């Protein structure tokens, strides 16, 4: 019953947010449906192929971040990752993230603290790479915009550059902080444990147990990406996010992107802000509403008309959701498949 109420609340929140974004954008639902009809089978197939590559890279990164002695066969990691991604995207309040731990334990026998550590480091790497890409685009905006056709006045262009450069400073700071947390992940946990001891929480029964959990989790974080695994996972993350930009670039052209207009920088901004919006704990069902808001904000910084940005954003979201469902179903089928006698990698 509680799960049904949470799902209903999530769907209602998504509907309200999406209505607000569409109402603010001043477009009609017919504009979205007409835009969605613009994609051809070839374009959808290309987007699907890129999306499949993203799933493979994500699973590969999870495998790299899982200690070798605990690492299941790759097909199990891929199945778990695909099924988890659907749950994380659809279930409310980020509750779907817990499915990675449950699925990894059930299918691959991975201990909870190892799968939590792998998931947490993956999310940190996503944030690091995402903010690095956003920082690069926003800080290079004077050069990039000078090469892009624009009808903005000198005053409008100055305001646009000022906003982009302000975001560039913010994203640079976030990128550096996230990078330090990734590198010093074990020390961060140790610092937290030291704070607990400083307030003498370790003298209580609960505090002693909490410190034990914190210590074991700190060890698991250190093991996630040990032996050069963090470097490999970071490189995979850059390639993965390159695939995300490629995926949205294909959809931008499919849904009416003006010919001759640069597509990479707007794709980075749109996908970056949409992804950041999806990290909010108030996300509605399948990210509807919040993702579109982030998408429009990112593209508006590049001077893209908000009606066009929103129509393309909603259409791209629908294609993305269709792919997520497809890969999620395949992931669940893969998890249900009987073991083929494969042992843990290593």
Short mmCIF file of N, CA and C in Angstrom, two decimals, residues 193-205 207-208 211:
data_model
loop_
_atom_site.label_atom_id
_atom_site.label_comp_id
_atom_site.label_asym_id
_atom_site.label_seq_id
_atom_site.Cartn_x
_atom_site.Cartn_y
_atom_site.Cartn_z
N UNK A 193 34.67 9.40 10.91
CA UNK A 193 34.82 8.57 12.11
C UNK A 193 35.51 9.33 13.24
N UNK A 194 36.49 10.17 12.87
CA UNK A 194 37.18 10.96 13.89
C UNK A 194 36.24 11.96 14.55
N UNK A 195 35.32 12.52 13.77
CA UNK A 195 34.33 13.44 14.32
C UNK A 195 33.42 12.71 15.30
N UNK A 196 33.04 11.49 14.96
CA UNK A 196 32.19 10.70 15.85
C UNK A 196 32.91 10.42 17.17
N UNK A 197 34.21 10.14 17.07
CA UNK A 197 34.98 9.89 18.30
C UNK A 197 35.16 11.19 19.09
N UNK A 198 35.30 12.31 18.37
CA UNK A 198 35.50 13.58 19.03
C UNK A 198 34.30 13.95 19.90
N UNK A 199 33.11 13.62 19.43
CA UNK A 199 31.90 13.92 20.22
C UNK A 199 31.58 12.76 21.17
N UNK A 200 32.53 11.80 21.25
CA UNK A 200 32.44 10.67 22.18
C UNK A 200 31.24 9.77 21.93
N UNK A 201 30.84 9.70 20.68
CA UNK A 201 29.74 8.81 20.34
C UNK A 201 30.17 7.35 20.44
N UNK A 202 31.49 7.12 20.34
CA UNK A 202 31.99 5.75 20.40
C UNK A 202 31.79 5.11 21.78
N UNK A 203 31.48 5.93 22.78
CA UNK A 203 31.28 5.40 24.13
C UNK A 203 29.87 4.82 24.33
N UNK A 204 29.01 5.05 23.35
CA UNK A 204 27.67 4.48 23.43
C UNK A 204 27.63 3.19 22.60
N UNK A 205 26.67 2.34 22.92
CA UNK A 205 26.54 1.08 22.19
C UNK A 205 26.23 1.33 20.72
N UNK A 207 26.88 4.09 19.04
CA UNK A 207 28.03 4.73 18.43
C UNK A 207 29.13 3.75 18.08
N UNK A 208 29.36 2.77 18.95
CA UNK A 208 30.38 1.77 18.67
C UNK A 208 30.02 0.95 17.43
N UNK A 211 30.46 3.18 14.32
CA UNK A 211 31.87 3.30 13.95
C UNK A 211 32.38 2.05 13.26
#
